PDB file of C-alpha atoms in Angstrom:
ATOM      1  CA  UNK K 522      31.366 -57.874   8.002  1.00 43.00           C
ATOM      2  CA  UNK K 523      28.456 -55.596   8.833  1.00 48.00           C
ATOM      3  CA  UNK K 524      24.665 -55.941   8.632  1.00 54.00           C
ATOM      4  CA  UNK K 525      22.830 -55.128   5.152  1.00 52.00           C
ATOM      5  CA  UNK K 526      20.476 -52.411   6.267  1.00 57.00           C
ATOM      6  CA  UNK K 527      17.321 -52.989   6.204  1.00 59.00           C
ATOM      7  CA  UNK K 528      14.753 -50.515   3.817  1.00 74.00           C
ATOM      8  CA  UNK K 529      11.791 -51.638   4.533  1.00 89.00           C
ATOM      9  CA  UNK K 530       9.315 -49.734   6.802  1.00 90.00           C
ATOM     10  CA  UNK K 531       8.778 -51.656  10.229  1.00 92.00           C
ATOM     11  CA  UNK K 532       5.315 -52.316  10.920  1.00 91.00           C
ATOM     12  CA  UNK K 533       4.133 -49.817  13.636  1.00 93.00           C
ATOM     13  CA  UNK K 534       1.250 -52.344  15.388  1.00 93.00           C
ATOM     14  CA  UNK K 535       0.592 -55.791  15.549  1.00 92.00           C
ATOM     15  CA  UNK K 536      -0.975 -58.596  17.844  1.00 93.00           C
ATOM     16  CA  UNK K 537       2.005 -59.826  19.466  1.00 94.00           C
ATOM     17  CA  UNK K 538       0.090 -63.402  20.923  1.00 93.00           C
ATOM     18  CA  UNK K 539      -0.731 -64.316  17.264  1.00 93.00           C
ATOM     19  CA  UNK K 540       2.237 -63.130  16.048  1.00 94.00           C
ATOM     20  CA  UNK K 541       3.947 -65.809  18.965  1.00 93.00           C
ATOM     21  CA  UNK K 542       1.681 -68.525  18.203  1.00 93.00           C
ATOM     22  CA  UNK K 543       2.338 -68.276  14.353  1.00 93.00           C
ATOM     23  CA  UNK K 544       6.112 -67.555  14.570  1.00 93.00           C
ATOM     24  CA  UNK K 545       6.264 -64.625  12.507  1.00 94.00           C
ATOM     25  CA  UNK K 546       9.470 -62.505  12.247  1.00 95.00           C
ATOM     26  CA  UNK K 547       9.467 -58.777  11.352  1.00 94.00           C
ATOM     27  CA  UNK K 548      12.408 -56.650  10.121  1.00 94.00           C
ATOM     28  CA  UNK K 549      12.723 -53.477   8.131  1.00 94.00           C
ATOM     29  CA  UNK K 550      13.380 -49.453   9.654  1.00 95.00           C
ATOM     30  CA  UNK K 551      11.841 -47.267  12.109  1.00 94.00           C
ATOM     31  CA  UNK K 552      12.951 -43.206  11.827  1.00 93.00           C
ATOM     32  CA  UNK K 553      14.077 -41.835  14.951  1.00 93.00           C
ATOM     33  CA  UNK K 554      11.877 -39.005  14.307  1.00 91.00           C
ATOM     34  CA  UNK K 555       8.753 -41.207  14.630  1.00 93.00           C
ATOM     35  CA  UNK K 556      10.444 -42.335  17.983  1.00 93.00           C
ATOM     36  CA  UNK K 557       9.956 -38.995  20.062  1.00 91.00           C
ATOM     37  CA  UNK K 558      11.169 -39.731  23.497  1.00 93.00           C
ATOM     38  CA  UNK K 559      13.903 -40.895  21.458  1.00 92.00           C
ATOM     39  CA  UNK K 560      14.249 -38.511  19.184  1.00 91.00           C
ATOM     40  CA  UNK K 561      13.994 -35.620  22.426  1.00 91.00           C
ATOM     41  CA  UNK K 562      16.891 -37.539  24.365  1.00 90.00           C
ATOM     42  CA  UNK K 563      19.338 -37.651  21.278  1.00 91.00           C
ATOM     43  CA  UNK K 564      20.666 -34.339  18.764  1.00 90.00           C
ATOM     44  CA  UNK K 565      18.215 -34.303  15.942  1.00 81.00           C
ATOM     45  CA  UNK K 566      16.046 -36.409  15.078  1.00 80.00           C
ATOM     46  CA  UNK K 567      17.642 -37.752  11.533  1.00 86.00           C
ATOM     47  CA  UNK K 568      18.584 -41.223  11.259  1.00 88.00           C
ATOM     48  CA  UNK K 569      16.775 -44.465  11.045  1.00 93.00           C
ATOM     49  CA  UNK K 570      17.073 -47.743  13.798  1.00 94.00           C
ATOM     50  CA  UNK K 571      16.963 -51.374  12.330  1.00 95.00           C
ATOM     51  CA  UNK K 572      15.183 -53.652  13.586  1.00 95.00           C
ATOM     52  CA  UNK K 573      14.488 -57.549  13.437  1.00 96.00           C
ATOM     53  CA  UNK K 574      12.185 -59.036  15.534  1.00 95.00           C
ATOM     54  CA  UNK K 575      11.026 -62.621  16.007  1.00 96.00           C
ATOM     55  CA  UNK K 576       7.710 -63.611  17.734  1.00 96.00           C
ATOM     56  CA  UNK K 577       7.435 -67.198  18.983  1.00 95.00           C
ATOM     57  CA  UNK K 578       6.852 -69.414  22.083  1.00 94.00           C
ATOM     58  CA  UNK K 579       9.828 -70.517  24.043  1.00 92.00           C
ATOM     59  CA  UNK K 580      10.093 -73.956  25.628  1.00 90.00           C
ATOM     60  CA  UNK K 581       8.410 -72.976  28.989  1.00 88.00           C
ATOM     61  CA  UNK K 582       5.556 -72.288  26.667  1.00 89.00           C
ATOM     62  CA  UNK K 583       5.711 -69.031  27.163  1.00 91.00           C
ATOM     63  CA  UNK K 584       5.309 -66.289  24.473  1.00 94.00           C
ATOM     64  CA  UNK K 585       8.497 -64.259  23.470  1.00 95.00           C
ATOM     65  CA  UNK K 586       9.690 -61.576  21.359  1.00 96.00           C
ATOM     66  CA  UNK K 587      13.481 -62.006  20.406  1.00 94.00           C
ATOM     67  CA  UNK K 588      15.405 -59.517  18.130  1.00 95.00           C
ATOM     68  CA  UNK K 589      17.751 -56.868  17.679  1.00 95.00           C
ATOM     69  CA  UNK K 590      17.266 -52.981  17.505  1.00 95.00           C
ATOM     70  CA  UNK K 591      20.546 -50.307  16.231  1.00 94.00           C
ATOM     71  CA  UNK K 592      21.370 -46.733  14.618  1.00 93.00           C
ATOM     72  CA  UNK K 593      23.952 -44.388  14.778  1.00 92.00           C
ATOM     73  CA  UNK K 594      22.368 -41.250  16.868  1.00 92.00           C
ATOM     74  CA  UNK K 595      24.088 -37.900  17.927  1.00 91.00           C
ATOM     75  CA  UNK K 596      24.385 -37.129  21.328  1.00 91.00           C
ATOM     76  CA  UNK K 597      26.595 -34.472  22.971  1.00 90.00           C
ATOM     77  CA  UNK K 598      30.532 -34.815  24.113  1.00 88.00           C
ATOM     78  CA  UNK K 599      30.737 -33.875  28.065  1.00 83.00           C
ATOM     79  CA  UNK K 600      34.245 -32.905  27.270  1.00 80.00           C
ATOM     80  CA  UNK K 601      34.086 -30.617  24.558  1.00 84.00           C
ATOM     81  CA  UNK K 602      30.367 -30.318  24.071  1.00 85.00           C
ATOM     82  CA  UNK K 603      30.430 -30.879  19.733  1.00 87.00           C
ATOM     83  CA  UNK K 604      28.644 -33.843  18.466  1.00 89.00           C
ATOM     84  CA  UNK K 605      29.291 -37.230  19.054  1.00 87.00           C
ATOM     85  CA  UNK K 606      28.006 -40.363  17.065  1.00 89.00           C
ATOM     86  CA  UNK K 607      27.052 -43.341  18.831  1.00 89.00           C
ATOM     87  CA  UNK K 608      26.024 -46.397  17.897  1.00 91.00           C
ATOM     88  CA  UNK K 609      22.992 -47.402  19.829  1.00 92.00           C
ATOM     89  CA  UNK K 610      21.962 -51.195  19.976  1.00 93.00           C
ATOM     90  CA  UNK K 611      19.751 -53.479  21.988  1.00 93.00           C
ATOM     91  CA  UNK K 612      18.773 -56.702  22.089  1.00 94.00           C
ATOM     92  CA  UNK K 613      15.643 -57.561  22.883  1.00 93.00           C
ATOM     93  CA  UNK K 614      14.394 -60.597  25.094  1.00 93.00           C
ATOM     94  CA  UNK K 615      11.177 -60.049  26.361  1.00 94.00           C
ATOM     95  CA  UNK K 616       7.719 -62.057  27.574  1.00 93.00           C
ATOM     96  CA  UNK K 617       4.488 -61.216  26.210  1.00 92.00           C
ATOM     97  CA  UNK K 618       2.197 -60.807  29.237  1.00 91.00           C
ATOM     98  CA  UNK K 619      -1.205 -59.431  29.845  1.00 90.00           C
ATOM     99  CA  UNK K 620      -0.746 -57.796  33.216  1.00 89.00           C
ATOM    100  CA  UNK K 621       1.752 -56.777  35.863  1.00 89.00           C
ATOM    101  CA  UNK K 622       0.743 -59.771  38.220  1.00 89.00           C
ATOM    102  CA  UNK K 623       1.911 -62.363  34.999  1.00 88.00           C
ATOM    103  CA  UNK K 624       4.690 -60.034  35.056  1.00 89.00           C
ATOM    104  CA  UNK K 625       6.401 -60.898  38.845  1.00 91.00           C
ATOM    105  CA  UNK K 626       5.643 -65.038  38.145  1.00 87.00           C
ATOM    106  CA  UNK K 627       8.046 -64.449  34.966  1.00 89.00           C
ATOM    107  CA  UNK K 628      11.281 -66.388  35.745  1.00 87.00           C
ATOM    108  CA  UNK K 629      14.263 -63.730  36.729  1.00 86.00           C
ATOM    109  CA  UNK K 630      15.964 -64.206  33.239  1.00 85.00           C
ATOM    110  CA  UNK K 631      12.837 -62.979  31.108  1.00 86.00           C
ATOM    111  CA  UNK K 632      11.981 -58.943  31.215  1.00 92.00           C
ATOM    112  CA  UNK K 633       8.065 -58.262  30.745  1.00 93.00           C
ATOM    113  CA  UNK K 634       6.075 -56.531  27.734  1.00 92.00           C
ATOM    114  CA  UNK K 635       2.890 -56.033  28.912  1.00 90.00           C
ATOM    115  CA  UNK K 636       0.607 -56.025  26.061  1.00 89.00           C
ATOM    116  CA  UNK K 637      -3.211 -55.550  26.078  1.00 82.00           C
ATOM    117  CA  UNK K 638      -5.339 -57.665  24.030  1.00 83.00           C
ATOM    118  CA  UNK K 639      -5.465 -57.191  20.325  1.00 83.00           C
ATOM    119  CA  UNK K 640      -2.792 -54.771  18.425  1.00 89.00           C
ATOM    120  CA  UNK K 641      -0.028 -53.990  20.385  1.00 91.00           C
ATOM    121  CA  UNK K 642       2.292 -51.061  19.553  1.00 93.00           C
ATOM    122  CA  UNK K 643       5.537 -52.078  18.558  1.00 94.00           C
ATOM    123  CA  UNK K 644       7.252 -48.433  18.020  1.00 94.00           C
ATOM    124  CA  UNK K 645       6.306 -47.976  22.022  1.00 94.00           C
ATOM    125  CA  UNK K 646       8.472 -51.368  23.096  1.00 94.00           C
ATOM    126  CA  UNK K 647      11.138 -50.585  20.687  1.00 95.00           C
ATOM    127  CA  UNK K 648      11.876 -47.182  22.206  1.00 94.00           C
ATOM    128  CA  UNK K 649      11.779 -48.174  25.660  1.00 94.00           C
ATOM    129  CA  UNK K 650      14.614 -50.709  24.958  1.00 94.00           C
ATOM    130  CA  UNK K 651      16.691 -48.263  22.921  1.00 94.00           C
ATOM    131  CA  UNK K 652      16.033 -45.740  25.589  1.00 94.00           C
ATOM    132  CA  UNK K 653      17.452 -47.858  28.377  1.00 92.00           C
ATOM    133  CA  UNK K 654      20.396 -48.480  26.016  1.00 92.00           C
ATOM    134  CA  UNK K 655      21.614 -44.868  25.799  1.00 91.00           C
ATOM    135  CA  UNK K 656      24.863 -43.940  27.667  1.00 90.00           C
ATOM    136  CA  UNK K 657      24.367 -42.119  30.876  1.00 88.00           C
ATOM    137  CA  UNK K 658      27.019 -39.575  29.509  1.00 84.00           C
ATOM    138  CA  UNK K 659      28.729 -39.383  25.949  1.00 84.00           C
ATOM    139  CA  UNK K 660      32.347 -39.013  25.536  1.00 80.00           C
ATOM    140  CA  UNK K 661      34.299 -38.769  22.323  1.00 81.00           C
ATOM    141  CA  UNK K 662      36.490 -42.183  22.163  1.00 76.00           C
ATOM    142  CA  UNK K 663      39.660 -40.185  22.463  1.00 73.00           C
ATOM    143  CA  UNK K 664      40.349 -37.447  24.323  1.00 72.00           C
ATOM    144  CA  UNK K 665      38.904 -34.360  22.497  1.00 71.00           C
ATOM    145  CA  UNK K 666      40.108 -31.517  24.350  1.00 61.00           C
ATOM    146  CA  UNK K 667      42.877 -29.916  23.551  1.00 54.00           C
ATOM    147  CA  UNK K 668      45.071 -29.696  26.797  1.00 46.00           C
ATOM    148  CA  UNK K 669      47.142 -26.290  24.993  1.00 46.00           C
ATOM    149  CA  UNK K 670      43.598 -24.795  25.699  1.00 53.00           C
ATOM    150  CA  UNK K 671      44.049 -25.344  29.551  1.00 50.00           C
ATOM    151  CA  UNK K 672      48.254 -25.060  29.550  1.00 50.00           C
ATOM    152  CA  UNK K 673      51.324 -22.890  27.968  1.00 53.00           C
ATOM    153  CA  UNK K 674      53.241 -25.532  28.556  1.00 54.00           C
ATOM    154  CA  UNK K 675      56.012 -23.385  30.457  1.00 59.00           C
ATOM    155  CA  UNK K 676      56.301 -23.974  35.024  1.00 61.00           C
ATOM    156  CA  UNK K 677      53.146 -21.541  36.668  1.00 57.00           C
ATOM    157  CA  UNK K 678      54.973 -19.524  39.121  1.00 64.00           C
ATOM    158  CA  UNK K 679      53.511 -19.066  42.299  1.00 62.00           C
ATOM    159  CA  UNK K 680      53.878 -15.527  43.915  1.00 67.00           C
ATOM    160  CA  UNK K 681      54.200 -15.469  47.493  1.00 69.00           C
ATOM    161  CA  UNK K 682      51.584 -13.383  49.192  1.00 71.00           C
ATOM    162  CA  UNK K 683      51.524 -11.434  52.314  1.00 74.00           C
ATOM    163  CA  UNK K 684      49.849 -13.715  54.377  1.00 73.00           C
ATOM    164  CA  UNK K 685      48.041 -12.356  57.811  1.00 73.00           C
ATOM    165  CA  UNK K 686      47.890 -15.149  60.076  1.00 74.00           C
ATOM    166  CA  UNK K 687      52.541 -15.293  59.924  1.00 73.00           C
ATOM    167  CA  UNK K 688      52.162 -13.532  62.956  1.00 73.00           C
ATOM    168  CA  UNK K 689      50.216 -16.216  64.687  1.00 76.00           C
ATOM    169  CA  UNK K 690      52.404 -18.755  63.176  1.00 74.00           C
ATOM    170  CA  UNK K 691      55.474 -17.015  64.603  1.00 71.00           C
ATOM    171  CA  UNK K 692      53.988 -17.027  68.181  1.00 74.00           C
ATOM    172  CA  UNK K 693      52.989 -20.071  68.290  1.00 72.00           C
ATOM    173  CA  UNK K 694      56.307 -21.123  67.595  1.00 71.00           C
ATOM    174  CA  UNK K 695      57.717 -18.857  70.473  1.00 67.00           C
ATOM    175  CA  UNK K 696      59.024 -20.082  73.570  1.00 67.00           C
ATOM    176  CA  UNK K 697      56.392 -19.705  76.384  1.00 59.00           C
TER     177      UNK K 697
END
């Protein structure tokens, strides 16, 4: 059973610390055109990524982000170059911190967001976890190239050549 979509614009900014202290969850659709590193590493920009977030503060007292991000985007087939839809998702588990030192004392099983005080752009964090969730090459899920493209089908027959270096072969093979 899949997901209902969501239709609901998602909020571009927000303060991420309040939005941890006060537990507040966020869902609703970001275009992939208003994602443009996205939108530049992907075929077109049409399409929209769902998203659910929730803010909160995890039992180490630190603050989180939790949540889910996916869309169907087009990237290109390495085999036969056409079109190929894939559906991009990422789950997001991520810190809030304020600075790259609070970043290293995280504990190994919690990735960073650093986030500046006040509003914090969502869109920004988002993409960067969709972005590291892209395939390092697309492939159609069966094989898409026609093999009668590359073969008749019938035995290739190899034509002997005349080959310049028999002569050498033949006196090497000569009794000295």
């Amino acid at each position: 059973m899949s997901k209902p979509p969501f239709h609901k614009p998602f909020p571009r900014q927000g303060d991420p610390r309040k939005f941890a202290q006060q537990g507040v969850e966020l869902e609703g659709v970001i275009a992939i055109a208003d994602l443009s590193r996205l939108a530049d590493a992907v075929e077109g920009s049409k399409g929209d990524i769902q998203v659910k977030l929730a803010f909160g503060v995890n039992e180490e007292g630190k603050r989180v982000v939790t949540g889910n991000a996916s869309g169907d985007v087009s990237l290109v087939c390495q085999r036969c170059l056409e079109l190929v839809t894939y559906t991009l998702e990422s789950d997001i588990s991520l810190a809030i911190v304020w600075d790259e030192d609070a970043a290293k004392a995280l504990p190994a099983y919690l990735d960073p967001w650093i986030a500046g005080e006040g509003a914090a752009d969502f869109y920004e964090m988002i993409e960067e976890e969709l972005l590291l969730g892209l395939p390092p090459v697309a492939y159609h899920g069966e094989p898409c190239v026609d093999s009668r493209l590359y073969s008749s089908g019938k035995p290739v027959e190899v034509k002997e050549t005349k080959n310049p270096f028999k002569v050498l072969e033949q006196l090497k093979s000569s009794p000295k």
